[in-house]
Amino acid sequence: MKFSLYSVFLALAVTHAFVPVSQSSRSQSSLSLSSSTEAPTSSVFGKPEKIVMDQLPTLYVYDHCPFCVRVRVALGVKNVKHNLHFLANDDKITPTNLVGKKIAPIFDFPADGVVMAESMDIIKLIDSDERFGPVNAIKPASGRTDLKEWQKSVQTLLRTLQRPRYVATGLLPEFQQLDARHAFIANHQLPPYEKAEWREMDNMEEKLKIYADAISSDPAPMIEELSARLVALDDIVYSEHFCTEGGFSLDDIDLWARLRSISIIKGVKWPEGLRKYMDNLSELADVPLYDELAM
């Protein structure tokens, strides 16, 4: 399907509610690898009782942002009731008033008068304070280099496929308005451009055209490559419940947060074990996948 530059990025009409639903599509799970090991029941993360404070903490996020998703996952698996505030992508005033600059995530913990940024610092707080439930419930990062190497190997591929789709759906909460979509496009390069080169490009029309060309080009070769890379990842993910032997850890929080946005790409073939991993953690963390928005 060809998408008009103006219909996609200039005059995108939003006519549907934002309802990304995690849905395991078995037609996309055609591959199953023996390395996907069923974890012993005793090792599966047990969700604690719901924590509801008198003053709910608020998490300010962009829905697509993996660093924001990290904190959403941590709060979800610890079962902490919280307010979720989606920032418009062009909203500089709200985050600047909170922490002095445009950044996300931001965690506002009114019980202590604490407002903080940086995803891993927020997670450290909520997993070391008994008011957020059992402490040290999330195991430390293992330091595995194979997961980092895999993420690096697909970085260019994912930027090319994901970034145009974030804004083209018109349904992500941070991109509900034209100015927000333009703000993202203005600051997020598509390959082969580097960040500095993209920011030096003054012609917004040229950037819009590059995004429009990316969404209208045939994605089949890149999707085929990505599907093959997911097979390789499936080989190194320990089980459908956690990616590293020993239990749910910061490895999962980082990996799942980065993998989530792949579900916005229609036609990707997930290995069966890896798809179960995505669905299981989506349910555990109460963070939906993008299956219903995929394009």
PDB file of C-alpha atoms in Angstrom:
ATOM      1  CA  MET A   1       0.000   0.000   0.000  1.00  0.00           C
ATOM      2  CA  LYS A   2       1.343   3.440  -0.916  1.00  0.00           C
ATOM      3  CA  PHE A   3       0.989   6.194   1.665  1.00  0.00           C
ATOM      4  CA  SER A   4       0.751   9.847   0.660  1.00  0.00           C
ATOM      5  CA  LEU A   5       3.260  12.099   2.350  1.00  0.00           C
ATOM      6  CA  TYR A   6       0.546  14.507   3.408  1.00  0.00           C
ATOM      7  CA  SER A   7      -2.043  11.923   4.419  1.00  0.00           C
ATOM      8  CA  VAL A   8       0.438  10.089   6.642  1.00  0.00           C
ATOM      9  CA  PHE A   9       2.526  12.814   8.216  1.00  0.00           C
ATOM     10  CA  LEU A  10       0.838  16.168   7.537  1.00  0.00           C
ATOM     11  CA  ALA A  11      -2.883  15.615   7.862  1.00  0.00           C
ATOM     12  CA  LEU A  12      -3.234  12.317   9.643  1.00  0.00           C
ATOM     13  CA  ALA A  13      -6.759  12.054  11.030  1.00  0.00           C
ATOM     14  CA  VAL A  14      -7.145  10.165  14.278  1.00  0.00           C
ATOM     15  CA  THR A  15     -10.413   8.276  14.309  1.00  0.00           C
ATOM     16  CA  HIS A  16      -9.752   5.367  16.656  1.00  0.00           C
ATOM     17  CA  ALA A  17      -9.122   5.076  20.380  1.00  0.00           C
ATOM     18  CA  PHE A  18      -5.647   4.026  21.514  1.00  0.00           C
ATOM     19  CA  VAL A  19      -6.210   0.369  22.259  1.00  0.00           C
ATOM     20  CA  PRO A  20      -3.033  -1.664  21.689  1.00  0.00           C
ATOM     21  CA  VAL A  21      -3.943  -5.197  22.727  1.00  0.00           C
ATOM     22  CA  SER A  22      -1.470  -7.981  23.315  1.00  0.00           C
ATOM     23  CA  GLN A  23      -2.633 -10.798  21.088  1.00  0.00           C
ATOM     24  CA  SER A  24      -0.654 -13.943  20.434  1.00  0.00           C
ATOM     25  CA  SER A  25      -0.995 -14.586  16.735  1.00  0.00           C
ATOM     26  CA  ARG A  26      -0.084 -18.181  16.140  1.00  0.00           C
ATOM     27  CA  SER A  27       0.071 -17.532  12.437  1.00  0.00           C
ATOM     28  CA  GLN A  28       3.149 -15.433  13.276  1.00  0.00           C
ATOM     29  CA  SER A  29       4.668 -18.156  15.455  1.00  0.00           C
ATOM     30  CA  SER A  30       5.674 -20.616  12.765  1.00  0.00           C
ATOM     31  CA  LEU A  31       9.104 -21.412  14.201  1.00  0.00           C
ATOM     32  CA  SER A  32       9.832 -23.304  17.388  1.00  0.00           C
ATOM     33  CA  LEU A  33      13.359 -23.882  18.657  1.00  0.00           C
ATOM     34  CA  SER A  34      14.386 -26.478  21.187  1.00  0.00           C
ATOM     35  CA  SER A  35      16.352 -23.863  23.106  1.00  0.00           C
ATOM     36  CA  SER A  36      13.109 -22.365  24.461  1.00  0.00           C
ATOM     37  CA  THR A  37      13.094 -24.188  27.781  1.00  0.00           C
ATOM     38  CA  GLU A  38      10.055 -24.377  30.010  1.00  0.00           C
ATOM     39  CA  ALA A  39      11.084 -22.878  33.342  1.00  0.00           C
ATOM     40  CA  PRO A  40      10.441 -24.845  36.550  1.00  0.00           C
ATOM     41  CA  THR A  41       7.257 -23.612  38.183  1.00  0.00           C
ATOM     42  CA  SER A  42       9.165 -22.518  41.273  1.00  0.00           C
ATOM     43  CA  SER A  43      11.313 -20.196  39.135  1.00  0.00           C
ATOM     44  CA  VAL A  44       8.455 -18.363  37.455  1.00  0.00           C
ATOM     45  CA  PHE A  45       8.040 -14.836  38.820  1.00  0.00           C
ATOM     46  CA  GLY A  46       5.228 -14.736  41.367  1.00  0.00           C
ATOM     47  CA  LYS A  47       3.288 -11.485  41.212  1.00  0.00           C
ATOM     48  CA  PRO A  48       2.843 -10.040  44.725  1.00  0.00           C
ATOM     49  CA  GLU A  49      -0.317  -8.565  46.173  1.00  0.00           C
ATOM     50  CA  LYS A  50      -1.474  -5.254  44.729  1.00  0.00           C
ATOM     51  CA  ILE A  51       0.174  -2.203  46.304  1.00  0.00           C
ATOM     52  CA  VAL A  52      -2.183   0.791  46.455  1.00  0.00           C
ATOM     53  CA  MET A  53      -0.798   3.854  48.218  1.00  0.00           C
ATOM     54  CA  ASP A  54      -2.867   6.709  49.604  1.00  0.00           C
ATOM     55  CA  GLN A  55      -1.127   9.013  47.125  1.00  0.00           C
ATOM     56  CA  LEU A  56      -0.518   7.178  43.894  1.00  0.00           C
ATOM     57  CA  PRO A  57       2.847   7.726  42.225  1.00  0.00           C
ATOM     58  CA  THR A  58       2.715   9.050  38.672  1.00  0.00           C
ATOM     59  CA  LEU A  59       4.883   7.854  35.817  1.00  0.00           C
ATOM     60  CA  TYR A  60       5.338  10.222  32.869  1.00  0.00           C
ATOM     61  CA  VAL A  61       6.164   8.382  29.664  1.00  0.00           C
ATOM     62  CA  TYR A  62       6.134   8.137  25.889  1.00  0.00           C
ATOM     63  CA  ASP A  63       4.431   4.893  24.937  1.00  0.00           C
ATOM     64  CA  HIS A  64       7.022   3.890  22.327  1.00  0.00           C
ATOM     65  CA  CYS A  65      10.061   4.688  24.498  1.00  0.00           C
ATOM     66  CA  PRO A  66      11.892   1.538  25.689  1.00  0.00           C
ATOM     67  CA  PHE A  67      13.347   3.350  28.694  1.00  0.00           C
ATOM     68  CA  CYS A  68       9.815   4.279  29.752  1.00  0.00           C
ATOM     69  CA  VAL A  69       8.663   0.713  29.166  1.00  0.00           C
ATOM     70  CA  ARG A  70      11.397  -0.533  31.486  1.00  0.00           C
ATOM     71  CA  VAL A  71       9.789   1.290  34.421  1.00  0.00           C
ATOM     72  CA  ARG A  72       6.278   0.288  33.385  1.00  0.00           C
ATOM     73  CA  VAL A  73       7.392  -3.347  33.431  1.00  0.00           C
ATOM     74  CA  ALA A  74       9.014  -3.003  36.851  1.00  0.00           C
ATOM     75  CA  LEU A  75       5.922  -1.375  38.370  1.00  0.00           C
ATOM     76  CA  GLY A  76       3.727  -3.956  36.669  1.00  0.00           C
ATOM     77  CA  VAL A  77       5.545  -7.064  37.868  1.00  0.00           C
ATOM     78  CA  LYS A  78       5.679  -5.600  41.385  1.00  0.00           C
ATOM     79  CA  ASN A  79       1.934  -4.909  41.086  1.00  0.00           C
ATOM     80  CA  VAL A  80       2.154  -1.257  42.129  1.00  0.00           C
ATOM     81  CA  LYS A  81      -0.912   0.829  41.311  1.00  0.00           C
ATOM     82  CA  HIS A  82       0.170   4.079  39.670  1.00  0.00           C
ATOM     83  CA  ASN A  83      -1.002   6.860  37.408  1.00  0.00           C
ATOM     84  CA  LEU A  84       0.306   6.689  33.859  1.00  0.00           C
ATOM     85  CA  HIS A  85       0.701  10.071  32.167  1.00  0.00           C
ATOM     86  CA  PHE A  86       1.475   9.984  28.444  1.00  0.00           C
ATOM     87  CA  LEU A  87       3.410  13.078  27.404  1.00  0.00           C
ATOM     88  CA  ALA A  88       2.880  14.565  23.960  1.00  0.00           C
ATOM     89  CA  ASN A  89       6.128  14.271  22.044  1.00  0.00           C
ATOM     90  CA  ASP A  90       6.354  18.049  21.604  1.00  0.00           C
ATOM     91  CA  ASP A  91       5.536  18.843  25.239  1.00  0.00           C
ATOM     92  CA  LYS A  92       8.642  20.500  26.656  1.00  0.00           C
ATOM     93  CA  ILE A  93       6.921  22.417  29.455  1.00  0.00           C
ATOM     94  CA  THR A  94       5.701  19.482  31.575  1.00  0.00           C
ATOM     95  CA  PRO A  95       8.989  17.559  31.871  1.00  0.00           C
ATOM     96  CA  THR A  96      11.005  20.774  32.217  1.00  0.00           C
ATOM     97  CA  ASN A  97       8.824  21.900  35.106  1.00  0.00           C
ATOM     98  CA  LEU A  98       9.280  18.482  36.740  1.00  0.00           C
ATOM     99  CA  VAL A  99      13.013  17.791  36.289  1.00  0.00           C
ATOM    100  CA  GLY A 100      14.472  20.732  34.395  1.00  0.00           C
ATOM    101  CA  LYS A 101      14.604  19.274  30.874  1.00  0.00           C
ATOM    102  CA  LYS A 102      12.648  17.357  28.248  1.00  0.00           C
ATOM    103  CA  ILE A 103      13.151  13.730  29.168  1.00  0.00           C
ATOM    104  CA  ALA A 104      11.174  10.569  29.920  1.00  0.00           C
ATOM    105  CA  PRO A 105      10.475   8.576  31.976  1.00  0.00           C
ATOM    106  CA  ILE A 106       9.831  10.757  35.000  1.00  0.00           C
ATOM    107  CA  PHE A 107       8.629   9.281  38.300  1.00  0.00           C
ATOM    108  CA  ASP A 108       6.681  11.480  40.711  1.00  0.00           C
ATOM    109  CA  PHE A 109       6.478   9.901  44.181  1.00  0.00           C
ATOM    110  CA  PRO A 110       4.381  12.353  46.230  1.00  0.00           C
ATOM    111  CA  ALA A 111       4.676  10.419  49.501  1.00  0.00           C
ATOM    112  CA  ASP A 112       8.330  11.498  49.702  1.00  0.00           C
ATOM    113  CA  GLY A 113       8.136  14.591  47.529  1.00  0.00           C
ATOM    114  CA  VAL A 114      10.492  12.883  45.076  1.00  0.00           C
ATOM    115  CA  VAL A 115      10.482  13.576  41.340  1.00  0.00           C
ATOM    116  CA  MET A 116      13.172  11.745  39.390  1.00  0.00           C
ATOM    117  CA  ALA A 117      14.238  10.699  35.918  1.00  0.00           C
ATOM    118  CA  GLU A 118      16.478   7.899  34.554  1.00  0.00           C
ATOM    119  CA  SER A 119      14.803   4.527  34.203  1.00  0.00           C
ATOM    120  CA  MET A 120      17.320   2.388  36.081  1.00  0.00           C
ATOM    121  CA  ASP A 121      17.431   4.823  39.021  1.00  0.00           C
ATOM    122  CA  ILE A 122      13.633   4.675  39.246  1.00  0.00           C
ATOM    123  CA  ILE A 123      13.661   0.873  39.139  1.00  0.00           C
ATOM    124  CA  LYS A 124      16.346   0.768  41.845  1.00  0.00           C
ATOM    125  CA  LEU A 125      14.109   2.911  44.068  1.00  0.00           C
ATOM    126  CA  ILE A 126      10.960   0.847  43.633  1.00  0.00           C
ATOM    127  CA  ASP A 127      12.756  -2.470  44.131  1.00  0.00           C
ATOM    128  CA  SER A 128      14.592  -1.380  47.289  1.00  0.00           C
ATOM    129  CA  ASP A 129      11.732   0.273  49.186  1.00  0.00           C
ATOM    130  CA  GLU A 130       9.286  -1.972  51.075  1.00  0.00           C
ATOM    131  CA  ARG A 131       6.448   0.434  50.353  1.00  0.00           C
ATOM    132  CA  PHE A 132       6.591  -0.917  46.778  1.00  0.00           C
ATOM    133  CA  GLY A 133       6.341  -4.536  47.929  1.00  0.00           C
ATOM    134  CA  PRO A 134       9.014  -7.201  48.478  1.00  0.00           C
ATOM    135  CA  VAL A 135      12.485  -5.758  47.928  1.00  0.00           C
ATOM    136  CA  ASN A 136      15.043  -7.228  45.524  1.00  0.00           C
ATOM    137  CA  ALA A 137      12.257  -9.020  43.676  1.00  0.00           C
ATOM    138  CA  ILE A 138      13.969  -8.270  40.360  1.00  0.00           C
ATOM    139  CA  LYS A 139      17.296 -10.036  39.993  1.00  0.00           C
ATOM    140  CA  PRO A 140      20.340  -7.967  38.963  1.00  0.00           C
ATOM    141  CA  ALA A 141      21.546  -7.751  35.391  1.00  0.00           C
ATOM    142  CA  SER A 142      23.730 -10.687  34.426  1.00  0.00           C
ATOM    143  CA  GLY A 143      26.166  -8.744  32.284  1.00  0.00           C
ATOM    144  CA  ARG A 144      25.510 -10.979  29.292  1.00  0.00           C
ATOM    145  CA  THR A 145      27.149  -9.614  26.173  1.00  0.00           C
ATOM    146  CA  ASP A 146      25.261 -11.814  23.717  1.00  0.00           C
ATOM    147  CA  LEU A 147      21.980  -9.973  24.329  1.00  0.00           C
ATOM    148  CA  LYS A 148      23.669  -6.595  23.865  1.00  0.00           C
ATOM    149  CA  GLU A 149      25.377  -7.788  20.692  1.00  0.00           C
ATOM    150  CA  TRP A 150      22.040  -8.979  19.295  1.00  0.00           C
ATOM    151  CA  GLN A 151      20.416  -5.625  20.056  1.00  0.00           C
ATOM    152  CA  LYS A 152      23.258  -3.814  18.320  1.00  0.00           C
ATOM    153  CA  SER A 153      22.976  -6.101  15.287  1.00  0.00           C
ATOM    154  CA  VAL A 154      19.362  -5.044  14.618  1.00  0.00           C
ATOM    155  CA  GLN A 155      19.621  -1.357  15.527  1.00  0.00           C
ATOM    156  CA  THR A 156      19.648   0.005  11.960  1.00  0.00           C
ATOM    157  CA  LEU A 157      16.979  -2.448  10.853  1.00  0.00           C
ATOM    158  CA  LEU A 158      14.614  -1.530  13.688  1.00  0.00           C
ATOM    159  CA  ARG A 159      15.066   2.206  13.284  1.00  0.00           C
ATOM    160  CA  THR A 160      14.134   1.910   9.635  1.00  0.00           C
ATOM    161  CA  LEU A 161      11.039  -0.184  10.298  1.00  0.00           C
ATOM    162  CA  GLN A 162       9.790   1.160  13.620  1.00  0.00           C
ATOM    163  CA  ARG A 163      10.225   4.916  13.564  1.00  0.00           C
ATOM    164  CA  PRO A 164       7.995   5.657  10.544  1.00  0.00           C
ATOM    165  CA  ARG A 165       5.332   3.333  11.970  1.00  0.00           C
ATOM    166  CA  TYR A 166       5.259   5.085  15.331  1.00  0.00           C
ATOM    167  CA  VAL A 167       4.034   8.277  13.701  1.00  0.00           C
ATOM    168  CA  ALA A 168       2.148   6.760  10.775  1.00  0.00           C
ATOM    169  CA  THR A 169      -0.377   4.857  12.906  1.00  0.00           C
ATOM    170  CA  GLY A 170      -1.726   8.098  14.375  1.00  0.00           C
ATOM    171  CA  LEU A 171      -2.739   6.107  17.450  1.00  0.00           C
ATOM    172  CA  LEU A 172       0.132   6.289  19.894  1.00  0.00           C
ATOM    173  CA  PRO A 173      -0.782   8.826  22.597  1.00  0.00           C
ATOM    174  CA  GLU A 174       2.377  10.909  22.235  1.00  0.00           C
ATOM    175  CA  PHE A 175       1.648  11.402  18.519  1.00  0.00           C
ATOM    176  CA  GLN A 176      -2.006  12.387  18.590  1.00  0.00           C
ATOM    177  CA  GLN A 177      -1.325  15.836  17.157  1.00  0.00           C
ATOM    178  CA  LEU A 178       0.546  17.025  14.094  1.00  0.00           C
ATOM    179  CA  ASP A 179       3.072  19.101  16.038  1.00  0.00           C
ATOM    180  CA  ALA A 180       3.989  16.059  18.125  1.00  0.00           C
ATOM    181  CA  ARG A 181       4.577  13.921  15.028  1.00  0.00           C
ATOM    182  CA  HIS A 182       6.677  16.632  13.448  1.00  0.00           C
ATOM    183  CA  ALA A 183       8.723  17.033  16.631  1.00  0.00           C
ATOM    184  CA  PHE A 184       9.601  13.339  16.546  1.00  0.00           C
ATOM    185  CA  ILE A 185      10.488  13.347  12.851  1.00  0.00           C
ATOM    186  CA  ALA A 186      12.595  16.473  13.267  1.00  0.00           C
ATOM    187  CA  ASN A 187      14.764  14.842  15.938  1.00  0.00           C
ATOM    188  CA  HIS A 188      14.879  11.142  14.987  1.00  0.00           C
ATOM    189  CA  GLN A 189      16.950  10.219  11.980  1.00  0.00           C
ATOM    190  CA  LEU A 190      16.343   7.328   9.646  1.00  0.00           C
ATOM    191  CA  PRO A 191      19.258   5.280   8.316  1.00  0.00           C
ATOM    192  CA  PRO A 192      21.641   5.926   6.688  1.00  0.00           C
ATOM    193  CA  TYR A 193      21.626   9.382   8.300  1.00  0.00           C
ATOM    194  CA  GLU A 194      23.498   9.883  11.568  1.00  0.00           C
ATOM    195  CA  LYS A 195      21.991  11.944  14.388  1.00  0.00           C
ATOM    196  CA  ALA A 196      24.226  14.998  13.885  1.00  0.00           C
ATOM    197  CA  GLU A 197      23.664  14.984  10.135  1.00  0.00           C
ATOM    198  CA  TRP A 198      19.898  14.760  10.595  1.00  0.00           C
ATOM    199  CA  ARG A 199      19.747  17.635  13.050  1.00  0.00           C
ATOM    200  CA  GLU A 200      21.758  19.821  10.716  1.00  0.00           C
ATOM    201  CA  MET A 201      19.179  19.242   7.989  1.00  0.00           C
ATOM    202  CA  ASP A 202      17.024  22.387   8.074  1.00  0.00           C
ATOM    203  CA  ASN A 203      14.511  21.290   5.456  1.00  0.00           C
ATOM    204  CA  MET A 204      11.566  19.734   7.310  1.00  0.00           C
ATOM    205  CA  GLU A 205       9.871  18.854   4.031  1.00  0.00           C
ATOM    206  CA  GLU A 206      12.864  16.712   3.134  1.00  0.00           C
ATOM    207  CA  LYS A 207      12.654  14.875   6.455  1.00  0.00           C
ATOM    208  CA  LEU A 208       8.936  14.274   5.934  1.00  0.00           C
ATOM    209  CA  LYS A 209       9.637  12.891   2.476  1.00  0.00           C
ATOM    210  CA  ILE A 210      12.300  10.523   3.831  1.00  0.00           C
ATOM    211  CA  TYR A 211       9.819   9.192   6.419  1.00  0.00           C
ATOM    212  CA  ALA A 212       7.064   8.884   3.814  1.00  0.00           C
ATOM    213  CA  ASP A 213       9.372   7.032   1.425  1.00  0.00           C
ATOM    214  CA  ALA A 214      10.357   4.667   4.222  1.00  0.00           C
ATOM    215  CA  ILE A 215       6.752   3.770   5.102  1.00  0.00           C
ATOM    216  CA  SER A 216       5.726   3.351   1.457  1.00  0.00           C
ATOM    217  CA  SER A 217       8.666   1.186   0.400  1.00  0.00           C
ATOM    218  CA  ASP A 218       8.353  -2.604   0.298  1.00  0.00           C
ATOM    219  CA  PRO A 219       9.326  -3.820   3.794  1.00  0.00           C
ATOM    220  CA  ALA A 220       9.419  -7.534   2.862  1.00  0.00           C
ATOM    221  CA  PRO A 221      13.223  -7.936   2.624  1.00  0.00           C
ATOM    222  CA  MET A 222      13.797  -6.170   5.937  1.00  0.00           C
ATOM    223  CA  ILE A 223      10.989  -8.104   7.640  1.00  0.00           C
ATOM    224  CA  GLU A 224      12.475 -11.363   6.376  1.00  0.00           C
ATOM    225  CA  GLU A 225      15.864 -10.356   7.789  1.00  0.00           C
ATOM    226  CA  LEU A 226      14.318  -9.328  11.112  1.00  0.00           C
ATOM    227  CA  SER A 227      12.419 -12.606  11.383  1.00  0.00           C
ATOM    228  CA  ALA A 228      15.692 -14.487  10.878  1.00  0.00           C
ATOM    229  CA  ARG A 229      17.354 -12.372  13.570  1.00  0.00           C
ATOM    230  CA  LEU A 230      14.534 -13.254  15.955  1.00  0.00           C
ATOM    231  CA  VAL A 231      15.276 -16.930  15.390  1.00  0.00           C
ATOM    232  CA  ALA A 232      18.846 -16.236  16.471  1.00  0.00           C
ATOM    233  CA  LEU A 233      17.578 -14.429  19.557  1.00  0.00           C
ATOM    234  CA  ASP A 234      15.257 -17.314  20.406  1.00  0.00           C
ATOM    235  CA  ASP A 235      18.333 -19.516  20.628  1.00  0.00           C
ATOM    236  CA  ILE A 236      19.760 -17.442  23.491  1.00  0.00           C
ATOM    237  CA  VAL A 237      16.570 -16.666  25.449  1.00  0.00           C
ATOM    238  CA  TYR A 238      16.474 -19.144  28.310  1.00  0.00           C
ATOM    239  CA  SER A 239      12.730 -19.714  28.641  1.00  0.00           C
ATOM    240  CA  GLU A 240       9.310 -18.273  27.905  1.00  0.00           C
ATOM    241  CA  HIS A 241       9.315 -16.663  31.364  1.00  0.00           C
ATOM    242  CA  PHE A 242      12.764 -15.085  31.592  1.00  0.00           C
ATOM    243  CA  CYS A 243      15.662 -14.615  29.227  1.00  0.00           C
ATOM    244  CA  THR A 244      18.524 -15.525  31.565  1.00  0.00           C
ATOM    245  CA  GLU A 245      18.808 -18.652  33.682  1.00  0.00           C
ATOM    246  CA  GLY A 246      18.001 -17.965  37.323  1.00  0.00           C
ATOM    247  CA  GLY A 247      14.770 -15.999  37.101  1.00  0.00           C
ATOM    248  CA  PHE A 248      13.222 -12.685  36.136  1.00  0.00           C
ATOM    249  CA  SER A 249      15.889  -9.993  36.089  1.00  0.00           C
ATOM    250  CA  LEU A 250      16.938  -6.614  34.781  1.00  0.00           C
ATOM    251  CA  ASP A 251      17.960  -8.512  31.646  1.00  0.00           C
ATOM    252  CA  ASP A 252      14.250  -9.093  30.991  1.00  0.00           C
ATOM    253  CA  ILE A 253      13.269  -5.536  31.777  1.00  0.00           C
ATOM    254  CA  ASP A 254      15.734  -4.224  29.210  1.00  0.00           C
ATOM    255  CA  LEU A 255      15.260  -6.884  26.527  1.00  0.00           C
ATOM    256  CA  TRP A 256      11.446  -7.025  26.603  1.00  0.00           C
ATOM    257  CA  ALA A 257      11.180  -3.232  26.584  1.00  0.00           C
ATOM    258  CA  ARG A 258      13.229  -3.149  23.377  1.00  0.00           C
ATOM    259  CA  LEU A 259      11.460  -6.079  21.720  1.00  0.00           C
ATOM    260  CA  ARG A 260       7.973  -4.699  22.377  1.00  0.00           C
ATOM    261  CA  SER A 261       8.087  -2.196  19.515  1.00  0.00           C
ATOM    262  CA  ILE A 262       8.767  -4.966  17.003  1.00  0.00           C
ATOM    263  CA  SER A 263       5.103  -5.901  17.411  1.00  0.00           C
ATOM    264  CA  ILE A 264       4.163  -2.709  15.519  1.00  0.00           C
ATOM    265  CA  ILE A 265       5.709  -4.237  12.363  1.00  0.00           C
ATOM    266  CA  LYS A 266       3.164  -6.311  10.460  1.00  0.00           C
ATOM    267  CA  GLY A 267       4.323  -9.620   9.021  1.00  0.00           C
ATOM    268  CA  VAL A 268       7.160 -10.392  11.424  1.00  0.00           C
ATOM    269  CA  LYS A 269       7.423 -14.116  12.164  1.00  0.00           C
ATOM    270  CA  TRP A 270       8.107 -14.766  15.810  1.00  0.00           C
ATOM    271  CA  PRO A 271       9.620 -18.077  16.902  1.00  0.00           C
ATOM    272  CA  GLU A 272       7.112 -19.836  19.122  1.00  0.00           C
ATOM    273  CA  GLY A 273       9.187 -19.695  22.287  1.00  0.00           C
ATOM    274  CA  LEU A 274      10.062 -16.034  21.874  1.00  0.00           C
ATOM    275  CA  ARG A 275       6.439 -15.143  21.124  1.00  0.00           C
ATOM    276  CA  LYS A 276       5.363 -16.885  24.338  1.00  0.00           C
ATOM    277  CA  TYR A 277       8.013 -14.881  26.172  1.00  0.00           C
ATOM    278  CA  MET A 278       6.590 -11.647  24.770  1.00  0.00           C
ATOM    279  CA  ASP A 279       3.008 -12.588  25.655  1.00  0.00           C
ATOM    280  CA  ASN A 280       3.850 -13.862  29.141  1.00  0.00           C
ATOM    281  CA  LEU A 281       5.719 -10.726  30.139  1.00  0.00           C
ATOM    282  CA  SER A 282       3.080  -8.482  28.565  1.00  0.00           C
ATOM    283  CA  GLU A 283       0.483 -10.083  30.818  1.00  0.00           C
ATOM    284  CA  LEU A 284       2.718 -10.123  33.887  1.00  0.00           C
ATOM    285  CA  ALA A 285       3.697  -6.466  33.526  1.00  0.00           C
ATOM    286  CA  ASP A 286       0.296  -5.253  32.297  1.00  0.00           C
ATOM    287  CA  VAL A 287       1.948  -3.545  29.321  1.00  0.00           C
ATOM    288  CA  PRO A 288       0.215  -4.279  25.999  1.00  0.00           C
ATOM    289  CA  LEU A 289       1.922  -5.158  22.756  1.00  0.00           C
ATOM    290  CA  TYR A 290       1.138  -3.397  19.466  1.00  0.00           C
ATOM    291  CA  ASP A 291      -0.370  -6.309  17.532  1.00  0.00           C
ATOM    292  CA  GLU A 292      -3.636  -4.500  16.850  1.00  0.00           C
ATOM    293  CA  LEU A 293      -1.757  -1.468  15.493  1.00  0.00           C
ATOM    294  CA  ALA A 294       0.741  -3.337  13.350  1.00  0.00           C
ATOM    295  CA  MET A 295       1.366  -1.989   9.867  1.00  0.00           C
TER     296      MET A 295
END
